[in-house]
Tab-separated table of C-alpha atoms in Angstrom:
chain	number	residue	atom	x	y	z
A	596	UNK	CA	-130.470	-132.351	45.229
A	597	UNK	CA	-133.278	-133.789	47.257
A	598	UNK	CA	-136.569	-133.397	45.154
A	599	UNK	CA	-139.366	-131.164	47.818
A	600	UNK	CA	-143.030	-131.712	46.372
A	601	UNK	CA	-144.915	-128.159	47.152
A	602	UNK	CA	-147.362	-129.737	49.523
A	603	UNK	CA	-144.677	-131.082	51.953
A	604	UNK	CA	-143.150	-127.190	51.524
A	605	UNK	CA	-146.711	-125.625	52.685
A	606	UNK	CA	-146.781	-127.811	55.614
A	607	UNK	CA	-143.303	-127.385	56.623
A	608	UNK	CA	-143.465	-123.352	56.163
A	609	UNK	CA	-144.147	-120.751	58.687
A	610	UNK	CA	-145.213	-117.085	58.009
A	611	UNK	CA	-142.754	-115.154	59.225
A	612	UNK	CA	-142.212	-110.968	58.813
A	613	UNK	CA	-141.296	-111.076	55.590
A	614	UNK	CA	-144.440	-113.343	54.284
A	615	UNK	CA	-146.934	-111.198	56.271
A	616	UNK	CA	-149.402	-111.976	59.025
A	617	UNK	CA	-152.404	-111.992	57.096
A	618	UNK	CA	-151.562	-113.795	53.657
A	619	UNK	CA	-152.764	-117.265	53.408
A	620	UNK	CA	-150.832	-120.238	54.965
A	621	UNK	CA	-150.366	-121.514	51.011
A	622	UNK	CA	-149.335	-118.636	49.707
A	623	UNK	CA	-147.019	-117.952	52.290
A	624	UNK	CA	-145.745	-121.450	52.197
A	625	UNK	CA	-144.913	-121.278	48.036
A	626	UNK	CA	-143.170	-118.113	48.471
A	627	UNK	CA	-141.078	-119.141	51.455
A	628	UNK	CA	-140.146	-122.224	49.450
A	629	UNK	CA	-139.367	-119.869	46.467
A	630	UNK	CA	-137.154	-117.345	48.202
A	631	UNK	CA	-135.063	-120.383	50.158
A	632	UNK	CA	-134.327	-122.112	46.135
A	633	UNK	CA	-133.214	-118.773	45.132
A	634	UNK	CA	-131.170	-117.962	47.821
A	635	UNK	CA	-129.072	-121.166	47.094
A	636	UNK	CA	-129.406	-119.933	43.229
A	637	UNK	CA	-127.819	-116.631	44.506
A	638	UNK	CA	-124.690	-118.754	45.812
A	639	UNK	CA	-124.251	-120.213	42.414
A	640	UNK	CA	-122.318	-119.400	39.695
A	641	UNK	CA	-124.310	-118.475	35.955
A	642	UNK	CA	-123.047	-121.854	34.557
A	643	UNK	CA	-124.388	-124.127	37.544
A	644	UNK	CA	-127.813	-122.222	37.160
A	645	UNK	CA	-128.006	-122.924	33.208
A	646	UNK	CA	-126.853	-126.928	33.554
A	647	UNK	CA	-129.461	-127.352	35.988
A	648	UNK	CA	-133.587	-127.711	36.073
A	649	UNK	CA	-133.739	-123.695	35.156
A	650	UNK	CA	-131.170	-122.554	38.238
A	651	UNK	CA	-132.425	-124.705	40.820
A	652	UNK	CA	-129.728	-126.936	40.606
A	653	UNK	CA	-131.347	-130.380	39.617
A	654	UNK	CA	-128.067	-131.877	38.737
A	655	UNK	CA	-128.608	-132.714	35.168
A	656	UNK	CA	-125.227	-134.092	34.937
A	657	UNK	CA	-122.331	-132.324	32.575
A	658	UNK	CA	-124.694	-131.703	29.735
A	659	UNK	CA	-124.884	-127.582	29.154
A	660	UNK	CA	-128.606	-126.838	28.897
A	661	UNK	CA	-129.731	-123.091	28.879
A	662	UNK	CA	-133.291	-123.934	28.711
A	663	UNK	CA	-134.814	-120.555	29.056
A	664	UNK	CA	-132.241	-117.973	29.515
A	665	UNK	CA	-131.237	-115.648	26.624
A	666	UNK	CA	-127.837	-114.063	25.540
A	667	UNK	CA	-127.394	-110.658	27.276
A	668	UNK	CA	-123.713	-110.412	26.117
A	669	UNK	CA	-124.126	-108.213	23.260
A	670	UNK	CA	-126.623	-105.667	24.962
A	671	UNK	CA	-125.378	-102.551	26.087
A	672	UNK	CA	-125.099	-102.355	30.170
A	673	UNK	CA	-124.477	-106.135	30.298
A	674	UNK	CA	-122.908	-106.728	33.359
A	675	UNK	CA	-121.772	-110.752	34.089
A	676	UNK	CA	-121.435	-110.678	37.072
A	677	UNK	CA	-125.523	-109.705	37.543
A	678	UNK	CA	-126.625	-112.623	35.103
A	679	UNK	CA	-127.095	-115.901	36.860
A	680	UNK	CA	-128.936	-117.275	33.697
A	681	UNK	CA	-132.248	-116.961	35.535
A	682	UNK	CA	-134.279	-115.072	32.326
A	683	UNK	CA	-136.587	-116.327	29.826
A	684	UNK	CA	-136.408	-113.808	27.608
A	685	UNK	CA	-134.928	-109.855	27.046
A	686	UNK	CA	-137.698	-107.539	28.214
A	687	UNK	CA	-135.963	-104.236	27.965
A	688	UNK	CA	-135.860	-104.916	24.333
A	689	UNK	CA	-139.656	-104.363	23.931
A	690	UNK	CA	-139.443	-102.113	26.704
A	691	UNK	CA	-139.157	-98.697	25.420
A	692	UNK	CA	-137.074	-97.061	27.450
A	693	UNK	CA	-135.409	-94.016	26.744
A	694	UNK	CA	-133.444	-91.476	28.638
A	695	UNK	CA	-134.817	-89.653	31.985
A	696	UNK	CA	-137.454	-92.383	32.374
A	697	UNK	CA	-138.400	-94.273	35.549
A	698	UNK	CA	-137.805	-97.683	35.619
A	699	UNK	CA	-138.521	-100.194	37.582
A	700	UNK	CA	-137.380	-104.280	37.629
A	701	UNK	CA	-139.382	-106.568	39.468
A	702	UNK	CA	-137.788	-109.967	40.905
A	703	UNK	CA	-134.472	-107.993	39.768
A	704	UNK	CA	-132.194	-110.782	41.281
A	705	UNK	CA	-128.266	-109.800	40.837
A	706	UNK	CA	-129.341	-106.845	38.691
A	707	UNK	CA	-128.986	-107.732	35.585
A	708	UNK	CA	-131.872	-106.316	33.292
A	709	UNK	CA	-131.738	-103.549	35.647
A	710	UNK	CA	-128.156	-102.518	34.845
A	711	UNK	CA	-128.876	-102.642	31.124
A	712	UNK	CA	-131.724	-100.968	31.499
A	713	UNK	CA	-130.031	-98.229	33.247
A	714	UNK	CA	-127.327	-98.022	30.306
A	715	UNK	CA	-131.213	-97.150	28.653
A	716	UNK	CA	-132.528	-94.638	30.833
A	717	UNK	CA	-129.030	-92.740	31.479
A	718	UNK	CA	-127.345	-90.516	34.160
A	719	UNK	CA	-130.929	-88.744	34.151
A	720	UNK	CA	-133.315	-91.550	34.926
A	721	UNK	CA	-133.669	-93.629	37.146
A	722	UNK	CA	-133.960	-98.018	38.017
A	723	UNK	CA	-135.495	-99.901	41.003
A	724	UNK	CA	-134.645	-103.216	41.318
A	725	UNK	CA	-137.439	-104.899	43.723
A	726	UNK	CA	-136.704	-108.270	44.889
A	727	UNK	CA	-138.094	-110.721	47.954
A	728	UNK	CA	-134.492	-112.326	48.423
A	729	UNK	CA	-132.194	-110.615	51.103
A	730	UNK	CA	-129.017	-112.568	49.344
A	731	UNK	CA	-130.133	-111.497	45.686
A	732	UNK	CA	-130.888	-107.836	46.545
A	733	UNK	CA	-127.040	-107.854	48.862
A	734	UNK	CA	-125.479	-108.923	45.599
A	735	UNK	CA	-127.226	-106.728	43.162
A	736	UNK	CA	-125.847	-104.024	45.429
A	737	UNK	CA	-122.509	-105.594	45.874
A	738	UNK	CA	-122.304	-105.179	41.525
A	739	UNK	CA	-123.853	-101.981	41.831
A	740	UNK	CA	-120.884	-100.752	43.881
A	741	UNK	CA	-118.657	-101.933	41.626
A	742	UNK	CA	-119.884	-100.182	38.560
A	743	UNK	CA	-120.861	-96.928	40.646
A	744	UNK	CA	-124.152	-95.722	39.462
A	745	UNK	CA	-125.757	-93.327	42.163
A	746	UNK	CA	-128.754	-93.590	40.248
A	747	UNK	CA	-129.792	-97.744	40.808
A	748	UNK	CA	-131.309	-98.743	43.810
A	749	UNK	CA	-132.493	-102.048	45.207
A	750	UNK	CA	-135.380	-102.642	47.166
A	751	UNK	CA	-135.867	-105.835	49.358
A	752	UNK	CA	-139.484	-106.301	48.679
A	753	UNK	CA	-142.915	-108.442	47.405
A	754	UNK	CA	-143.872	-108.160	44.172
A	755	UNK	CA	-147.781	-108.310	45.377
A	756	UNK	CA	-147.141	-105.558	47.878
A	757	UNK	CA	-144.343	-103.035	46.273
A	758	UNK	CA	-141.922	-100.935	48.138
A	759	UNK	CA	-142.740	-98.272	45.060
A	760	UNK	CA	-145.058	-95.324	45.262
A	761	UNK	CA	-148.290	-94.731	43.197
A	762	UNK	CA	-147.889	-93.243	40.053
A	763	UNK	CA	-144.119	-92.681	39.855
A	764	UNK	CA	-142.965	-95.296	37.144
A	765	UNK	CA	-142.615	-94.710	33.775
A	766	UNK	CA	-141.667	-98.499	32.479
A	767	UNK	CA	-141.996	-101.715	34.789
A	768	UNK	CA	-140.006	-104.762	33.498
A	769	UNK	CA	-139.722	-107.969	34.852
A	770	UNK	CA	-137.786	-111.639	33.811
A	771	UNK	CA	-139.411	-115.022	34.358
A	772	UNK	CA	-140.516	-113.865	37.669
A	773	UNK	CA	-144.741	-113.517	38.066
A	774	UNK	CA	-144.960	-117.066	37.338
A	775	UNK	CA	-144.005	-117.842	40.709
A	776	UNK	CA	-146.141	-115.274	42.322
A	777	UNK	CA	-149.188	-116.928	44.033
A	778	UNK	CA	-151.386	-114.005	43.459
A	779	UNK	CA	-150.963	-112.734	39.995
A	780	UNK	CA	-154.181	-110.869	39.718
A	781	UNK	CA	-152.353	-108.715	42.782
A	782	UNK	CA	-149.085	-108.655	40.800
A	783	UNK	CA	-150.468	-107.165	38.033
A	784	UNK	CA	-152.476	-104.728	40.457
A	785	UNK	CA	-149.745	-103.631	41.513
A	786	UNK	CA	-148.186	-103.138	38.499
A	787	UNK	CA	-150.682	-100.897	37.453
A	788	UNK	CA	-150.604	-98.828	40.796
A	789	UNK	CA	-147.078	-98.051	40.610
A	790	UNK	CA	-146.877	-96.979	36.632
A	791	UNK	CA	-147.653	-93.350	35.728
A	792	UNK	CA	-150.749	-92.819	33.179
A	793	UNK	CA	-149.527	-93.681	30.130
A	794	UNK	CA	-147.011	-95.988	31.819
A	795	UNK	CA	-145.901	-99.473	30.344
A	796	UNK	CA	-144.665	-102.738	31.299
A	797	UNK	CA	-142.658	-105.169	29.358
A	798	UNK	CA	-142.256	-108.570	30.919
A	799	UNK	CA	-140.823	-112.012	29.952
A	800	UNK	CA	-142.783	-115.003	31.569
A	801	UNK	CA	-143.225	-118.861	31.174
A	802	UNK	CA	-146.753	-119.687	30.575
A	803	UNK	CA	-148.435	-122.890	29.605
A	804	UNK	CA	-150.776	-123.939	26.865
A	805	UNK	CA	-152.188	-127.593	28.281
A	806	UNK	CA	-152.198	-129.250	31.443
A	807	UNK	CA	-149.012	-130.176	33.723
A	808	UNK	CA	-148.665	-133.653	34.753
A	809	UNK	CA	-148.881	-134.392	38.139
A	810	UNK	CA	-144.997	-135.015	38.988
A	811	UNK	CA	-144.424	-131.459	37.192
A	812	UNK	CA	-147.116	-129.764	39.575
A	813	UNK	CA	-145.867	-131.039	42.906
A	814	UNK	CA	-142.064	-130.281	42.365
A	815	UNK	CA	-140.466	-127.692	44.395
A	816	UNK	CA	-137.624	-127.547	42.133
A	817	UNK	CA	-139.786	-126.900	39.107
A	818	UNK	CA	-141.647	-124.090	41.092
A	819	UNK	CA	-138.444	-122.470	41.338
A	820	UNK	CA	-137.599	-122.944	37.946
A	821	UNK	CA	-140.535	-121.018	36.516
A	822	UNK	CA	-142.708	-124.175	35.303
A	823	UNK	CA	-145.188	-125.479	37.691
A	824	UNK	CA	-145.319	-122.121	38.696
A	825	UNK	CA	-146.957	-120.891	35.567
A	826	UNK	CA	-150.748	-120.533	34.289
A	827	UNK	CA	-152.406	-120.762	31.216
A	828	UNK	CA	-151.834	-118.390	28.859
A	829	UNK	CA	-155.273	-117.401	28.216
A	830	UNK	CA	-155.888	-116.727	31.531
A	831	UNK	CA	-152.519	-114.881	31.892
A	832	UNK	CA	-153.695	-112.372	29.146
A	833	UNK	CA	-157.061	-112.315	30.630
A	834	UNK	CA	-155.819	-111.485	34.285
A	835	UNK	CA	-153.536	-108.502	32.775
A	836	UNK	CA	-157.262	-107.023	30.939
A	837	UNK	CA	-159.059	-107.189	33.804
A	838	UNK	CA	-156.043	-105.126	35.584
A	839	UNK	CA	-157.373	-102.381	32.842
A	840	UNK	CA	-154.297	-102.280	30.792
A	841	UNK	CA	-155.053	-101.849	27.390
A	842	UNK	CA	-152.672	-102.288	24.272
A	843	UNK	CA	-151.747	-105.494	25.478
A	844	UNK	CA	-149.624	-107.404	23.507
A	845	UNK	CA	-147.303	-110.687	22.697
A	846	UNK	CA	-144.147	-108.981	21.184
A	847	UNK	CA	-142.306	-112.364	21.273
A	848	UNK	CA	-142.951	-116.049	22.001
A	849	UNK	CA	-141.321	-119.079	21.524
A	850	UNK	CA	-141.692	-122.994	22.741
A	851	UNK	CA	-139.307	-124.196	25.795
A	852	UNK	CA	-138.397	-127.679	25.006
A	853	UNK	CA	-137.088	-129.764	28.512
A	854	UNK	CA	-135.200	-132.088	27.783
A	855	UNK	CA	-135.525	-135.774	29.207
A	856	UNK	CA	-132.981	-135.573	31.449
A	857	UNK	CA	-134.368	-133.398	33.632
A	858	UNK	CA	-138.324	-134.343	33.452
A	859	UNK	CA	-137.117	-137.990	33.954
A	860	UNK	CA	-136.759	-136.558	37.344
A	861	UNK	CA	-140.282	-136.235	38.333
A	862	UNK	CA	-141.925	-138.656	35.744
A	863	UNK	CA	-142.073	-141.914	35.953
A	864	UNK	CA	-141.501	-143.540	31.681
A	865	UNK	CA	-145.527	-143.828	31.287
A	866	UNK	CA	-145.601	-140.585	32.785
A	867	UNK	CA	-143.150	-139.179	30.189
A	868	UNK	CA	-144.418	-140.924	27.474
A	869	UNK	CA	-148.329	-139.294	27.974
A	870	UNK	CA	-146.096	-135.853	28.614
A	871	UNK	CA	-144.991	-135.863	25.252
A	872	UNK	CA	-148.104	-136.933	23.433
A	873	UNK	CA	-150.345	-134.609	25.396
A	874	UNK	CA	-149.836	-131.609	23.625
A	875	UNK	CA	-149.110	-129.512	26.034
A	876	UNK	CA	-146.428	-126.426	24.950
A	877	UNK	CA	-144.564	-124.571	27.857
A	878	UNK	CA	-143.916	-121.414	26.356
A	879	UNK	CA	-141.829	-118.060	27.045
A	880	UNK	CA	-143.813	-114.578	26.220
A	881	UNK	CA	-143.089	-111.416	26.591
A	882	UNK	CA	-145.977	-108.954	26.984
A	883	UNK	CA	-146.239	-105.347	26.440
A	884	UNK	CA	-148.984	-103.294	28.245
A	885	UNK	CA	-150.528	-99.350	28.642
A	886	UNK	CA	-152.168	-97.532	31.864
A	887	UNK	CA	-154.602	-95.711	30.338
């Protein structure tokens, strides 16, 4: 695939319906770019999205590289069909989600942390998958059919502006999806609008700990696939304290190594070389938060 640097994306965007009048021509621009990449992703099967540059299909050749996703095929409610190998971690295992709750999936793709969360919450609770992609939220409901639960919706919707009302959501869970929200301050805002007091989240993210090269920053492809997407992590944390969640957490971390293959793509050998001597650690967390 053709590599698209962001910049060329902004200028080549428009802001239609679905962006919204008002939001900035940049942000408008990153999201269009984001919901056109996964749209193709949605095409794909779970194995192209896993040997490619995180399910943007780089083509990284024959080698099998699940970068970020984790195994799902043990959990309860897996469903295969749903899991495109887009995750970079297992929120609904810090989630704590029991039966008759509320939940609520944000960037819920083909469903698949929704339909194991919905094992979770039983025939007396309820899931909402939310998710900006027409295709995605058609096949979520196209596995949704097939496994019959009357009690799992999807929404077609933007994570900074949720199709959810105030105060009705017990848990809100979300998979390597805010980092490639533009405005995460609004995300998180949002968050805490649509959770219940004494609501939680539990969400799986990529965040970074140094500074991107240039190549990294530009590429379309590796906005799509969660990494130039992503902030630092202290000002990830700090964003979700100012939101006035409290009890906020790490419940799991761990380093996402990319392997040359793929960053040979956007850096040049120099470029590569001061990469890997920099420092810098791209990292998958999953954070656990409380509305007062």
């Amino acid at each position: 695939m053709e590599t698209l640097e962001i910049e060329k994306v902004k200028k080549d965007a428009c802001c239609d319906s679905s962006c919204c009048a008002d939001e900035p021509t940049e942000s408008a621009a990153i999201k269009e770019m984001v919901r056109e990449k996964y749209t193709q992703i949605a095409t794909q099967s779970k194995t192209d999205n896993e040997t490619s540059c995180c399910g943007t299909g780089c083509g990284c050749g024959d080698t099998d590289y699940t970068i970020m996703n984790e195994d799902y095929s043990s959990l309860d409610g897996y469903n295969p069909d749903a899991d495109l190998g887009l995750g970079c971690g297992i929120p609904t295992a810090f989630a704590q989600i029991s039966e008759g709750l509320t939940v609520v999936d944000l960037g819920s793709g083909a469903g698949n942390d929704a339909f194991v969360a919905r094992r979770l919450v039983g025939a007396t609770g309820k899931v909402i998958g939310v998710d900006m992609t027409p295709v995605m939220i058609d096949r979520a409901r196209i596995n949704n059919d097939k496994l019959g639960y009357n009690n799992v919706e999807f929404r077609h919707g933007d994570i900074e502006n949720l199709p959810v009302s105030e105060n009705s959501t017990d848990v809100v869970v979300s998979n390597c999806v805010l980092n490639l929200v533009p405005d995460k301050a609004k995300a998180f805002s949002e968050i805490h609008r649509i959770l219940k007091p004494g609501g939680h989240f539990s969400i799986s993210d990529i965040v970074l700990e140094g500074k991107l090269p240039p190549g990294i920053q530009k590429a379309a492809e590796m906005y799509a696939g969660c990494v130039s997407g992503a902030t630092q992590k202290d000002d990830y944390m700090k964003i979700i304290g100012r939101t006035g969640f409290i009890d906020v957490t790490i419940a799991k971390e761990k380093t996402i190594h990319i392997p040359d293959e793929i960053l040979n793509q956007y850096l040049n050998n120099k470029e590569l070389k001061t990469f890997k001597e920099s420092g810098l650690r791209i990292l998958s967390i999953t954070v656990f938060g409380k509305k007062k």
